[in-house]
Coordinates of C-alpha atoms in Angstrom, one line a residue:
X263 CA -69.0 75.3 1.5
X264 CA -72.5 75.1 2.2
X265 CA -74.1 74.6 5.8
X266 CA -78.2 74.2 4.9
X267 CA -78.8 71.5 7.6
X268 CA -77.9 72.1 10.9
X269 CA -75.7 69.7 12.7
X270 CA -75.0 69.4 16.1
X271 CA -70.9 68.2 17.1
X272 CA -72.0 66.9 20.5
X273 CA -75.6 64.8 21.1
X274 CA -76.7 62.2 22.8
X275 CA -80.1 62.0 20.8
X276 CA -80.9 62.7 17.5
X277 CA -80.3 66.0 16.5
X278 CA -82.3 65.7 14.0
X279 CA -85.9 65.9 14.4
X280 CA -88.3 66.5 11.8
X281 CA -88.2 65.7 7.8
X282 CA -86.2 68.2 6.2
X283 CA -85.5 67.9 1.9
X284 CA -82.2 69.7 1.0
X285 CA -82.0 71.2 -2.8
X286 CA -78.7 72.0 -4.8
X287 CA -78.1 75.2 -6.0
X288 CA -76.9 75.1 -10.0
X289 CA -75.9 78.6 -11.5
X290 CA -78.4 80.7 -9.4
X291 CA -81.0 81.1 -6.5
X292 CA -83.6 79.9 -8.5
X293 CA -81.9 76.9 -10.6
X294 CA -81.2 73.4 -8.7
X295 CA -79.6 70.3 -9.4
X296 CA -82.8 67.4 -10.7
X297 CA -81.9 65.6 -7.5
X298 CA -82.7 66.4 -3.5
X299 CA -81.9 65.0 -0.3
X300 CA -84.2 63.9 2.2
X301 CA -83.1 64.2 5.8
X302 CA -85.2 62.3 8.9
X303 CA -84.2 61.7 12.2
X304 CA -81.6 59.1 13.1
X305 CA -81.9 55.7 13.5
X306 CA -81.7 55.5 17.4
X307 CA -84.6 57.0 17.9
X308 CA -87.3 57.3 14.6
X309 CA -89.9 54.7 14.6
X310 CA -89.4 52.1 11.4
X311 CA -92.7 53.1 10.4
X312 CA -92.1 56.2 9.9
X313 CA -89.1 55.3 7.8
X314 CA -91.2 53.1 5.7
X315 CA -93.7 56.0 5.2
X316 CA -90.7 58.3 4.1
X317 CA -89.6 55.9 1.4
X318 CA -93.4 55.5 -0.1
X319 CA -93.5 59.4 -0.7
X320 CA -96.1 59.4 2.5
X321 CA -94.1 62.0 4.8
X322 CA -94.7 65.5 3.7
X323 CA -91.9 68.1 4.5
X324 CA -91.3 69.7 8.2
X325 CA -93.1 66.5 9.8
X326 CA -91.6 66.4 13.7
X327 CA -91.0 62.7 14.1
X328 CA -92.5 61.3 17.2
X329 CA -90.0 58.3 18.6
X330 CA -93.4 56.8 20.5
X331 CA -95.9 57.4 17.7
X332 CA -96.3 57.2 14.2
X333 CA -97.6 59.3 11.4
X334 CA -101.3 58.5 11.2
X335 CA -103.3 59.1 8.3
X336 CA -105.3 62.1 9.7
X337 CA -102.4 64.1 9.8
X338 CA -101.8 67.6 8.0
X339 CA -98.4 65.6 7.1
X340 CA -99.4 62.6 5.9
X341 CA -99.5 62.4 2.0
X342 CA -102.4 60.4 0.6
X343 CA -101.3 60.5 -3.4
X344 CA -97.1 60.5 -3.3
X345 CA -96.4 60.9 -6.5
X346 CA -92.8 59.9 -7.8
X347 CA -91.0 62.7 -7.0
X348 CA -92.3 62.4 -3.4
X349 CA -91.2 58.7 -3.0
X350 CA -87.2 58.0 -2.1
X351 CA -85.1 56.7 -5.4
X352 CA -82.0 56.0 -3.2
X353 CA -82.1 55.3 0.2
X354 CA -79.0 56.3 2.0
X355 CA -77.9 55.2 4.9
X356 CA -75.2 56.9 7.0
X357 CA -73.3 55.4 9.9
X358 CA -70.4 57.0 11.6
X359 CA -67.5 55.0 11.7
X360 CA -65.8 55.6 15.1
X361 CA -69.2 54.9 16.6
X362 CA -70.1 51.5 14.7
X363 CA -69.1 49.0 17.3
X364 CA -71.0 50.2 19.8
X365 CA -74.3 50.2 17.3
X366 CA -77.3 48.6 19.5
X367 CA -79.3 45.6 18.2
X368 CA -82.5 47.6 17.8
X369 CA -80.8 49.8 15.4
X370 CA -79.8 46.9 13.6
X371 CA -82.9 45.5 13.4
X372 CA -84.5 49.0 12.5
X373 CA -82.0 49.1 9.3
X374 CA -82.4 45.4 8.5
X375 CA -86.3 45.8 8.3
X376 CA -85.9 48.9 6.0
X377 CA -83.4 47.4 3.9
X378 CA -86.5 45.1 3.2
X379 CA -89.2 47.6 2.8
X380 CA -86.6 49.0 0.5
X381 CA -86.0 45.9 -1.5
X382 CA -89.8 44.9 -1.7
X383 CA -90.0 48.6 -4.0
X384 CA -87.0 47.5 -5.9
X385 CA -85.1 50.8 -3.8
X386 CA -81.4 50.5 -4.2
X387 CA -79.7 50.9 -0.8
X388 CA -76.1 52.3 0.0
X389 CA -74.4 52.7 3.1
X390 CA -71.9 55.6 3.8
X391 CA -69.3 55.8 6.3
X392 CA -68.6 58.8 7.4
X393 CA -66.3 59.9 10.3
X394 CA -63.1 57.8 8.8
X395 CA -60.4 60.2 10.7
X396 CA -62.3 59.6 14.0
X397 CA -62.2 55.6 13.4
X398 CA -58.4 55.4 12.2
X399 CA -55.3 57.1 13.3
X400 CA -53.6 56.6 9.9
X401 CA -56.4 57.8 7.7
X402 CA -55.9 60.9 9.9
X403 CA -52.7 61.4 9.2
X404 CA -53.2 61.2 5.4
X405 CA -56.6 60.6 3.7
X406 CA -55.4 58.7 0.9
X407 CA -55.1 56.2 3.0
X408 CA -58.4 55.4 3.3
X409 CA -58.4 52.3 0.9
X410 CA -55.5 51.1 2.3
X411 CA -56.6 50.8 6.0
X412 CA -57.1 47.6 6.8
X413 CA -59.2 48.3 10.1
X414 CA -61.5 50.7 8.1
X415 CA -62.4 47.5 5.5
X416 CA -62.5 45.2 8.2
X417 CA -65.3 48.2 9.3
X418 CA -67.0 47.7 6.3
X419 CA -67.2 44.0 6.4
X420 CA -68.6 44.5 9.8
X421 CA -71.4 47.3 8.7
X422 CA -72.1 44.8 5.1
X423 CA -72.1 41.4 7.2
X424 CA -74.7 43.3 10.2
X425 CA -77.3 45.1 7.8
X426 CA -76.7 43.1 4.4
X427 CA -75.4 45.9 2.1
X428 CA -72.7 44.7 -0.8
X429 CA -69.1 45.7 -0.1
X430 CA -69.6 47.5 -3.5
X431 CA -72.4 49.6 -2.1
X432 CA -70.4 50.6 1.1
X433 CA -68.4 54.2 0.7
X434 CA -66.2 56.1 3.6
X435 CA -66.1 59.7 3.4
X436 CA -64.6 62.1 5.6
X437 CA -66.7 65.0 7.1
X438 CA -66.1 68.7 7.2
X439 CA -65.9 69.5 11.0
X440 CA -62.7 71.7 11.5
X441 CA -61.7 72.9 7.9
X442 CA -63.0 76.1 6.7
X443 CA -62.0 76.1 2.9
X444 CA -62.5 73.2 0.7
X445 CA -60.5 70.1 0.9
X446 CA -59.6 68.3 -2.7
X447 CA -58.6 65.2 -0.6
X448 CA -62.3 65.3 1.3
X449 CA -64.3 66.4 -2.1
X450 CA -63.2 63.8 -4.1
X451 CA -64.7 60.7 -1.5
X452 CA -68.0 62.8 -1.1
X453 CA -68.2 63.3 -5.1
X454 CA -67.5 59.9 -5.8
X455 CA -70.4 58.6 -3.0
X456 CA -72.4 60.7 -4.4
X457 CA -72.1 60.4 -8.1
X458 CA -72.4 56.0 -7.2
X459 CA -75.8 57.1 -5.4
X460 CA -77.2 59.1 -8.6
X461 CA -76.2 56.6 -11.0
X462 CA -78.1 54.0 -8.5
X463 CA -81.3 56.2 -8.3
X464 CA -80.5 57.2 -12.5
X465 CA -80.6 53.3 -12.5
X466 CA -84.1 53.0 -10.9
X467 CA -86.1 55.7 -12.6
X468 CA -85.0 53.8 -15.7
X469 CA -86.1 50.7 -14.7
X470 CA -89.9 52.4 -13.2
X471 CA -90.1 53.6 -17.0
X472 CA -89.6 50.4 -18.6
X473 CA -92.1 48.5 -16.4
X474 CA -94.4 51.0 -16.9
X475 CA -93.9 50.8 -20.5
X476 CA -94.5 47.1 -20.4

């Protein structure tokens, strides 16, 4: 198991509060996975500039979001020259299930006008759902249930039909909150979210290389 970001099990804020980018150790300290994570505060609270900056590669690490002020140009944190490996590939957004019906209109509005920041760099966009257990009494009681549920696709509709994401791009995942060894059952949903979100960013890198190339 690994436990690199913090996380909090009751807050009424975001616990989250500054940019944080997560890396995957391979076969030792000093050999990672070619892919990170990038980590900003939640939805409720983070201005939708700042979430714009993040996916142009314009937020440098360890940034404290400010919910009434944006990154400004003049700051130690603001990245002038992103390169590619600074600018987002994938972006990810995660919603917890139990909590989705009571989501405000300003957050939907927040993820609606990043979905098109997103789309307007060609950004693929997937949606997670995590929390499934919390949401549904019969996922709880077994976990391969969780394509069967009827209330946890009529969830999904719900999250694709509010922010626009594709059924398709829409995965539920269980989290790690009580267990203390590995879970096959929970593994194989977060492996197969996140091997659909590399082929999607694999997917974009290509298609940056051919346009470039033409």
């Amino acid at each position: 198991m690994c436990r690199q970001a913090l996380a909090a099990n009751i807050c009424d804020d975001s616990f989250t509060k500054k940019k944080k980018t997560y890396k995957i150790e391979k076969d030792s300290p000093d050999i990672f996975y070619p892919f990170v994570f990038n980590d900003v505060m939640g939805f409720n609270k983070i201005l939708v500039e700042d979430l714009k900056m993040s996916l142009q590669g314009r937020v440098k690490d360890s940034y404290m979001f400010n919910p009434v002020s944006k990154l400004s140009e003049g700051d130690e944190h603001f990245n002038k020259t992103p390169t590619d490996n600074d600018k987002v590939h994938v972006l990810v957004c995660v919603v917890a299930a139990d909590t989705l019906s009571t989501m405000s209109d300003e957050v939907l509005m927040k993820f609606k006008e990043l979905r098109e920041e997103a789309s307007h760099l060609d950004v693929p966009q997937i949606a997670i759902l995590t929390k499934v257990d919390a949401a549904c009494a019969e996922v709880k009681n077994d976990l391969r249930n969780i394509y069967r549920s009827r209330y946890l696709k009529q969830l999904m509709e719900r999250l694709s039909a509010a922010v626009g994401i594709s059924m398709d791009c829409i995965f539920l995942v269980k989290n790690y909150h009580e267990e203390i060894d590995l879970n096959d059952d929970i593994d194989l949903l977060i492996l197969s979210a996140l091997k659909h979100i590399l082929y999607s960013g694999e997917d974009f890198v290509k298609m940056k290389l051919q346009t470039s190339i033409e």
